[in-house]
PDB file of C-alpha atoms and ligand atoms in Angstrom:
ATOM      1  CA  MET A   1     164.410  58.783 180.540  1.00 88.00           C
ATOM      2  CA  SER A   2     162.142  57.659 183.326  1.00 89.00           C
ATOM      3  CA  THR A   3     160.004  60.432 184.832  1.00 88.00           C
ATOM      4  CA  TRP A   4     157.437  60.728 187.598  1.00 91.00           C
ATOM      5  CA  ALA A   5     155.068  57.782 188.148  1.00 93.00           C
ATOM      6  CA  ASN A   6     156.633  55.707 185.391  1.00 93.00           C
ATOM      7  CA  LEU A   7     156.847  52.296 187.010  1.00 92.00           C
ATOM      8  CA  GLY A   8     156.972  50.317 183.771  1.00 92.00           C
ATOM      9  CA  LEU A   9     159.575  50.143 181.050  1.00 94.00           C
ATOM     10  CA  GLN A  10     160.784  53.287 179.354  1.00 95.00           C
ATOM     11  CA  ASP A  11     159.870  54.015 175.747  1.00 94.00           C
ATOM     12  CA  SER A  12     162.243  52.156 173.494  1.00 95.00           C
ATOM     13  CA  ALA A  13     164.814  53.972 171.390  1.00 96.00           C
ATOM     14  CA  SER A  14     166.171  50.890 169.627  1.00 96.00           C
ATOM     15  CA  PRO A  15     164.700  47.913 167.749  1.00 96.00           C
ATOM     16  CA  LEU A  16     166.029  45.459 170.334  1.00 95.00           C
ATOM     17  CA  MET A  17     164.401  47.302 173.231  1.00 96.00           C
ATOM     18  CA  GLU A  18     161.159  47.231 171.241  1.00 97.00           C
ATOM     19  CA  GLN A  19     161.480  43.444 171.000  1.00 97.00           C
ATOM     20  CA  LEU A  20     162.226  43.235 174.726  1.00 97.00           C
ATOM     21  CA  ILE A  21     159.025  45.161 175.485  1.00 97.00           C
ATOM     22  CA  PHE A  22     157.029  42.858 173.198  1.00 97.00           C
ATOM     23  CA  PHE A  23     158.489  39.852 174.999  1.00 98.00           C
ATOM     24  CA  HIS A  24     157.734  41.372 178.396  1.00 97.00           C
ATOM     25  CA  ASP A  25     154.092  41.933 177.435  1.00 97.00           C
ATOM     26  CA  HIS A  26     153.846  38.420 175.965  1.00 97.00           C
ATOM     27  CA  ALA A  27     155.257  36.799 179.110  1.00 97.00           C
ATOM     28  CA  LEU A  28     153.006  38.927 181.302  1.00 97.00           C
ATOM     29  CA  LEU A  29     149.947  37.827 179.326  1.00 97.00           C
ATOM     30  CA  ILE A  30     150.802  34.155 179.850  1.00 97.00           C
ATOM     31  CA  LEU A  31     151.442  34.855 183.529  1.00 97.00           C
ATOM     32  CA  VAL A  32     148.036  36.509 183.935  1.00 98.00           C
ATOM     33  CA  MET A  33     146.300  33.581 182.232  1.00 96.00           C
ATOM     34  CA  ILE A  34     148.026  31.076 184.541  1.00 96.00           C
ATOM     35  CA  THR A  35     147.242  33.167 187.634  1.00 97.00           C
ATOM     36  CA  VAL A  36     143.571  33.496 186.705  1.00 98.00           C
ATOM     37  CA  LEU A  37     143.204  29.767 185.960  1.00 95.00           C
ATOM     38  CA  VAL A  38     144.984  28.631 189.130  1.00 95.00           C
ATOM     39  CA  GLY A  39     143.123  31.234 191.186  1.00 97.00           C
ATOM     40  CA  TYR A  40     139.786  30.033 189.818  1.00 97.00           C
ATOM     41  CA  LEU A  41     140.634  26.362 190.499  1.00 94.00           C
ATOM     42  CA  MET A  42     141.755  27.088 194.074  1.00 95.00           C
ATOM     43  CA  PHE A  43     138.650  29.166 194.725  1.00 96.00           C
ATOM     44  CA  MET A  44     136.385  26.364 193.489  1.00 94.00           C
ATOM     45  CA  LEU A  45     138.295  23.750 195.501  1.00 92.00           C
ATOM     46  CA  PHE A  46     137.831  25.682 198.732  1.00 93.00           C
ATOM     47  CA  PHE A  47     134.089  25.925 198.306  1.00 93.00           C
ATOM     48  CA  ASN A  48     133.063  22.551 196.897  1.00 90.00           C
ATOM     49  CA  ASN A  49     131.464  19.921 199.120  1.00 89.00           C
ATOM     50  CA  TYR A  50     131.467  16.935 196.774  1.00 88.00           C
ATOM     51  CA  VAL A  51     133.558  13.940 197.824  1.00 87.00           C
ATOM     52  CA  ASN A  52     134.407  10.964 195.619  1.00 87.00           C
ATOM     53  CA  ARG A  53     134.887   8.044 198.011  1.00 90.00           C
ATOM     54  CA  PHE A  54     136.265   5.722 195.311  1.00 90.00           C
ATOM     55  CA  LEU A  55     138.906   8.065 193.857  1.00 88.00           C
ATOM     56  CA  LEU A  56     142.375   6.513 194.225  1.00 91.00           C
ATOM     57  CA  HIS A  57     144.328   7.715 191.204  1.00 92.00           C
ATOM     58  CA  GLY A  58     143.906   9.634 187.984  1.00 92.00           C
ATOM     59  CA  GLN A  59     146.598   8.750 185.438  1.00 95.00           C
ATOM     60  CA  LEU A  60     145.017  10.745 182.637  1.00 95.00           C
ATOM     61  CA  ILE A  61     144.522  14.042 184.473  1.00 93.00           C
ATOM     62  CA  GLU A  62     148.043  13.834 185.886  1.00 95.00           C
ATOM     63  CA  MET A  63     149.459  13.332 182.396  1.00 97.00           C
ATOM     64  CA  ILE A  64     147.498  16.376 181.224  1.00 96.00           C
ATOM     65  CA  TRP A  65     148.449  18.679 184.070  1.00 93.00           C
ATOM     66  CA  THR A  66     152.108  17.721 183.780  1.00 96.00           C
ATOM     67  CA  ILE A  67     152.537  18.057 180.027  1.00 97.00           C
ATOM     68  CA  LEU A  68     150.287  21.054 179.472  1.00 95.00           C
ATOM     69  CA  PRO A  69     152.270  23.483 181.690  1.00 95.00           C
ATOM     70  CA  ALA A  70     155.476  22.254 180.048  1.00 96.00           C
ATOM     71  CA  ILE A  71     154.063  23.134 176.633  1.00 97.00           C
ATOM     72  CA  ILE A  72     152.911  26.529 177.917  1.00 95.00           C
ATOM     73  CA  LEU A  73     156.422  27.228 179.226  1.00 96.00           C
ATOM     74  CA  LEU A  74     157.829  26.551 175.747  1.00 97.00           C
ATOM     75  CA  PHE A  75     155.847  29.578 174.542  1.00 97.00           C
ATOM     76  CA  ILE A  76     157.997  31.676 176.889  1.00 97.00           C
ATOM     77  CA  ALA A  77     161.251  29.756 176.422  1.00 97.00           C
ATOM     78  CA  PHE A  78     161.499  29.960 172.619  1.00 98.00           C
ATOM     79  CA  PRO A  79     160.824  33.724 172.259  1.00 97.00           C
ATOM     80  CA  SER A  80     163.220  34.275 175.167  1.00 97.00           C
ATOM     81  CA  LEU A  81     165.990  32.321 173.432  1.00 98.00           C
ATOM     82  CA  ARG A  82     165.306  34.119 170.159  1.00 97.00           C
ATOM     83  CA  LEU A  83     165.796  37.457 171.940  1.00 96.00           C
ATOM     84  CA  LEU A  84     168.893  36.252 173.741  1.00 96.00           C
ATOM     85  CA  TYR A  85     170.628  35.371 170.488  1.00 96.00           C
ATOM     86  CA  LEU A  86     169.309  38.503 168.762  1.00 95.00           C
ATOM     87  CA  LEU A  87     170.809  40.689 171.501  1.00 94.00           C
ATOM     88  CA  ASP A  88     174.159  38.955 171.105  1.00 93.00           C
ATOM     89  CA  GLU A  89     174.333  39.418 167.343  1.00 92.00           C
ATOM     90  CA  ILE A  90     176.947  41.931 166.114  1.00 89.00           C
ATOM     91  CA  ASN A  91     176.000  43.499 162.806  1.00 84.00           C
ATOM     92  CA  GLU A  92     178.967  45.284 161.160  1.00 92.00           C
ATOM     93  CA  PRO A  93     179.246  48.173 163.644  1.00 94.00           C
ATOM     94  CA  SER A  94     180.198  51.566 162.176  1.00 93.00           C
ATOM     95  CA  VAL A  95     181.407  53.017 165.490  1.00 95.00           C
ATOM     96  CA  THR A  96     183.042  51.335 168.453  1.00 95.00           C
ATOM     97  CA  LEU A  97     183.028  52.965 171.868  1.00 96.00           C
ATOM     98  CA  LYS A  98     184.983  51.633 174.807  1.00 96.00           C
ATOM     99  CA  SER A  99     183.643  52.464 178.253  1.00 97.00           C
ATOM    100  CA  ILE A 100     185.636  51.826 181.381  1.00 97.00           C
ATOM    101  CA  GLY A 101     184.042  51.798 184.811  1.00 97.00           C
ATOM    102  CA  HIS A 102     185.878  53.413 187.694  1.00 97.00           C
ATOM    103  CA  GLN A 103     184.982  54.130 191.328  1.00 94.00           C
ATOM    104  CA  TRP A 104     182.945  56.236 190.651  1.00 95.00           C
ATOM    105  CA  TYR A 105     182.778  57.522 187.113  1.00 97.00           C
ATOM    106  CA  TRP A 106     182.882  56.236 183.556  1.00 98.00           C
ATOM    107  CA  SER A 107     185.638  56.990 181.084  1.00 97.00           C
ATOM    108  CA  TYR A 108     185.230  56.592 177.342  1.00 97.00           C
ATOM    109  CA  GLU A 109     187.509  55.938 174.375  1.00 96.00           C
ATOM    110  CA  TYR A 110     186.634  56.428 170.723  1.00 95.00           C
ATOM    111  CA  SER A 111     189.472  54.305 169.411  1.00 91.00           C
ATOM    112  CA  ASP A 112     188.259  54.566 165.769  1.00 90.00           C
ATOM    113  CA  PHE A 113     188.988  58.308 165.679  1.00 86.00           C
ATOM    114  CA  ASN A 114     192.466  59.544 166.817  1.00 83.00           C
ATOM    115  CA  ASN A 115     191.865  57.898 170.162  1.00 88.00           C
ATOM    116  CA  ILE A 116     189.550  60.491 171.655  1.00 93.00           C
ATOM    117  CA  GLU A 117     189.171  59.775 175.348  1.00 94.00           C
ATOM    118  CA  PHE A 118     187.519  61.533 178.271  1.00 96.00           C
ATOM    119  CA  ASP A 119     186.093  61.009 181.750  1.00 97.00           C
ATOM    120  CA  SER A 120     182.392  61.389 182.452  1.00 97.00           C
ATOM    121  CA  TYR A 121     181.442  62.477 185.965  1.00 97.00           C
ATOM    122  CA  MET A 122     177.991  63.079 187.434  1.00 97.00           C
ATOM    123  CA  ILE A 123     177.165  66.760 187.923  1.00 96.00           C
ATOM    124  CA  PRO A 124     176.698  67.338 191.692  1.00 96.00           C
ATOM    125  CA  THR A 125     173.307  68.751 192.728  1.00 95.00           C
ATOM    126  CA  ASN A 126     174.738  72.109 193.813  1.00 95.00           C
ATOM    127  CA  GLU A 127     176.361  72.627 190.402  1.00 94.00           C
ATOM    128  CA  LEU A 128     173.322  71.553 188.396  1.00 94.00           C
ATOM    129  CA  SER A 129     171.794  73.963 185.863  1.00 92.00           C
ATOM    130  CA  THR A 130     168.027  74.622 186.025  1.00 92.00           C
ATOM    131  CA  ASP A 131     167.263  72.287 183.117  1.00 91.00           C
ATOM    132  CA  GLY A 132     169.566  69.530 184.339  1.00 91.00           C
ATOM    133  CA  PHE A 133     168.433  66.210 185.751  1.00 94.00           C
ATOM    134  CA  ARG A 134     169.601  65.545 189.307  1.00 94.00           C
ATOM    135  CA  LEU A 135     171.801  62.444 189.792  1.00 94.00           C
ATOM    136  CA  LEU A 136     171.505  61.740 186.067  1.00 95.00           C
ATOM    137  CA  ASP A 137     173.431  64.391 184.145  1.00 96.00           C
ATOM    138  CA  VAL A 138     177.153  64.208 183.486  1.00 96.00           C
ATOM    139  CA  ASP A 139     179.822  66.779 182.617  1.00 95.00           C
ATOM    140  CA  ASN A 140     180.997  65.019 179.439  1.00 95.00           C
ATOM    141  CA  ARG A 141     178.321  63.210 177.456  1.00 95.00           C
ATOM    142  CA  ILE A 142     178.843  60.417 174.969  1.00 96.00           C
ATOM    143  CA  VAL A 143     177.952  61.563 171.458  1.00 96.00           C
ATOM    144  CA  LEU A 144     176.916  58.813 169.043  1.00 96.00           C
ATOM    145  CA  PRO A 145     175.233  58.781 165.626  1.00 96.00           C
ATOM    146  CA  MET A 146     171.614  57.692 165.299  1.00 96.00           C
ATOM    147  CA  ASN A 147     170.596  55.101 162.669  1.00 96.00           C
ATOM    148  CA  SER A 148     173.975  53.387 162.907  1.00 95.00           C
ATOM    149  CA  GLN A 149     175.040  50.111 164.381  1.00 96.00           C
ATOM    150  CA  ILE A 150     177.188  50.886 167.440  1.00 96.00           C
ATOM    151  CA  ARG A 151     179.426  48.523 169.321  1.00 96.00           C
ATOM    152  CA  ILE A 152     180.215  49.076 172.987  1.00 96.00           C
ATOM    153  CA  LEU A 153     183.189  47.472 174.686  1.00 97.00           C
ATOM    154  CA  VAL A 154     182.799  47.477 178.454  1.00 97.00           C
ATOM    155  CA  THR A 155     185.433  46.896 181.088  1.00 97.00           C
ATOM    156  CA  ALA A 156     186.351  48.217 184.524  1.00 97.00           C
ATOM    157  CA  ALA A 157     189.491  49.458 186.229  1.00 97.00           C
ATOM    158  CA  ASP A 158     188.766  48.605 189.863  1.00 95.00           C
ATOM    159  CA  VAL A 159     185.590  46.662 190.803  1.00 97.00           C
ATOM    160  CA  ILE A 160     182.666  45.348 188.776  1.00 98.00           C
ATOM    161  CA  HIS A 161     180.401  48.029 187.295  1.00 98.00           C
ATOM    162  CA  SER A 162     177.529  47.732 184.863  1.00 97.00           C
ATOM    163  CA  TRP A 163     176.894  49.891 181.824  1.00 97.00           C
ATOM    164  CA  THR A 164     173.108  50.103 181.623  1.00 97.00           C
ATOM    165  CA  ILE A 165     170.815  52.161 179.377  1.00 96.00           C
ATOM    166  CA  PRO A 166     167.148  51.122 179.758  1.00 95.00           C
ATOM    167  CA  ALA A 167     165.811  52.902 176.639  1.00 96.00           C
ATOM    168  CA  LEU A 168     168.304  51.050 174.450  1.00 96.00           C
ATOM    169  CA  GLY A 169     167.943  47.658 176.068  1.00 95.00           C
ATOM    170  CA  VAL A 170     171.620  47.568 176.990  1.00 95.00           C
ATOM    171  CA  LYS A 171     173.040  46.152 180.214  1.00 96.00           C
ATOM    172  CA  VAL A 172     176.598  44.860 180.271  1.00 96.00           C
ATOM    173  CA  ASP A 173     178.897  44.275 183.208  1.00 97.00           C
ATOM    174  CA  GLY A 174     182.301  45.923 183.231  1.00 97.00           C
ATOM    175  CA  THR A 175     184.650  43.489 184.901  1.00 97.00           C
ATOM    176  CA  PRO A 176     188.335  44.115 185.661  1.00 97.00           C
ATOM    177  CA  GLY A 177     190.506  42.026 183.349  1.00 97.00           C
ATOM    178  CA  ARG A 178     187.702  41.266 180.917  1.00 97.00           C
ATOM    179  CA  LEU A 179     186.381  43.013 177.839  1.00 97.00           C
ATOM    180  CA  ASN A 180     182.658  42.578 177.284  1.00 96.00           C
ATOM    181  CA  GLN A 181     180.886  43.479 174.097  1.00 95.00           C
ATOM    182  CA  THR A 182     177.400  44.622 173.208  1.00 95.00           C
ATOM    183  CA  ASN A 183     175.780  46.566 170.434  1.00 94.00           C
ATOM    184  CA  PHE A 184     172.757  48.747 169.728  1.00 95.00           C
ATOM    185  CA  PHE A 185     171.076  50.858 167.092  1.00 96.00           C
ATOM    186  CA  MET A 186     169.397  54.128 168.070  1.00 96.00           C
ATOM    187  CA  ASN A 187     166.403  54.861 165.872  1.00 95.00           C
ATOM    188  CA  ARG A 188     165.758  58.404 167.066  1.00 96.00           C
ATOM    189  CA  PRO A 189     167.727  61.439 168.224  1.00 97.00           C
ATOM    190  CA  GLY A 190     167.660  62.520 171.848  1.00 95.00           C
ATOM    191  CA  LEU A 191     169.266  62.100 175.224  1.00 96.00           C
ATOM    192  CA  PHE A 192     169.376  58.620 176.696  1.00 97.00           C
ATOM    193  CA  TYR A 193     170.147  58.258 180.372  1.00 97.00           C
ATOM    194  CA  GLY A 194     171.533  55.260 182.176  1.00 96.00           C
ATOM    195  CA  GLN A 195     173.099  54.277 185.471  1.00 96.00           C
ATOM    196  CA  CYS A 196     175.586  51.772 186.783  1.00 97.00           C
ATOM    197  CA  SER A 197     173.793  48.648 187.921  1.00 96.00           C
ATOM    198  CA  GLU A 198     176.325  46.604 189.820  1.00 97.00           C
ATOM    199  CA  ILE A 199     176.644  47.527 193.485  1.00 97.00           C
ATOM    200  CA  CYS A 200     180.151  48.930 193.116  1.00 96.00           C
ATOM    201  CA  GLY A 201     180.723  50.866 196.309  1.00 95.00           C
ATOM    202  CA  ALA A 202     179.733  53.976 198.284  1.00 96.00           C
ATOM    203  CA  ASN A 203     179.008  56.166 195.258  1.00 96.00           C
ATOM    204  CA  HIS A 204     177.448  53.477 193.067  1.00 97.00           C
ATOM    205  CA  SER A 205     174.336  55.625 192.596  1.00 96.00           C
ATOM    206  CA  PHE A 206     176.365  58.550 191.341  1.00 97.00           C
ATOM    207  CA  MET A 207     177.989  57.335 188.116  1.00 97.00           C
ATOM    208  CA  PRO A 208     175.284  57.899 185.474  1.00 97.00           C
ATOM    209  CA  ILE A 209     175.641  57.515 181.720  1.00 97.00           C
ATOM    210  CA  VAL A 210     174.325  60.018 179.154  1.00 97.00           C
ATOM    211  CA  ILE A 211     174.215  59.414 175.406  1.00 97.00           C
ATOM    212  CA  GLU A 212     173.519  62.190 172.945  1.00 96.00           C
ATOM    213  CA  SER A 213     171.981  60.546 169.913  1.00 97.00           C
ATOM    214  CA  VAL A 214     172.573  62.874 166.947  1.00 97.00           C
ATOM    215  CA  PRO A 215     172.362  62.724 163.128  1.00 97.00           C
ATOM    216  CA  ILE A 216     175.513  61.327 161.575  1.00 96.00           C
ATOM    217  CA  ASN A 217     176.730  64.660 160.109  1.00 96.00           C
ATOM    218  CA  TYR A 218     176.522  66.218 163.581  1.00 96.00           C
ATOM    219  CA  PHE A 219     178.514  63.292 164.903  1.00 95.00           C
ATOM    220  CA  ILE A 220     181.209  63.743 162.258  1.00 94.00           C
ATOM    221  CA  LYS A 221     181.370  67.441 163.122  1.00 95.00           C
ATOM    222  CA  TRP A 222     181.684  66.640 166.847  1.00 94.00           C
ATOM    223  CA  ILE A 223     184.336  64.007 166.315  1.00 93.00           C
ATOM    224  CA  SER A 224     186.433  66.276 164.032  1.00 92.00           C
ATOM    225  CA  ASN A 225     186.309  69.117 166.571  1.00 90.00           C
ATOM    226  CA  ASN A 226     187.711  66.912 169.289  1.00 81.00           C
TER     227      ASN A 226
HETATM  228 CU1  LIG B   1     179.642  51.390 189.214  1.00 59.21          CU
HETATM  229 CU2  LIG B   1     177.702  50.728 190.530  1.00 59.21          CU
END
C-alpha cells in the first residue's frame, strides 16, 4: 500500500511488478542521460561565439544524430516488448477469480469452488475501525493463496471500470460485454490495496479493491468455510 510521501512505485509483491520496476528504472536512466546530453549541448550552443562562414551542410553528422537516437530508443523498445508479452503470458493458473465492476462496487466470483460469490463495498469513513484505511478498506476482501499462479477475469455490468493493484503490477479494464484476462503471482503474504482506474462516475474514487494474500492451507480453510 502507498503511504505518506511515497511518490514513487510501491514495493512489488509479484515477480512481474519487480520486472516493471526494473524497466522503469532502466528507462529513467536512459532519459536522464539524454536530458543531460541535450542540456549540455544547448547550454554550449547559447554561449559559443564561433561562426563557420563556409558551413553549408553536414551529411555525416546528420547521419549520426539520426541513427544514434534510433538505436538508443531500441534499448527501451525491446525490454518494453519483452515485458508486454511476459505480462500477457498465462501460466497454468491454479485459481481463477472473476471480478465484475459495478457503479460503484466490485463483485467477485470464485467459479472453481461451488460458485462462491460476494459484493465488495468500500467501508465509509464513519464506519471505519481505528486500524482501517480510509477510502481503501472494503467490507468483503478477496482471499487468494500466495505462491500460486492466479488468473483474474475482469468485466463490468454498467460502464467501464478498471481493476488495478499497483503492488502486483495488475491493471485491467472491465468493459461491459467483454471478458478480459490477466494473471499474477503473489510472492509474499499481506494485504494488497487497489482502486478502480477508469473514470466511471460520481463514486469512482470509492470502489477500492483489497486482496488478502494468505498461505495456501489458510486459503483452503477459507474457501471450505464459505
Ligand atoms: Cu469504477 Cu472508476
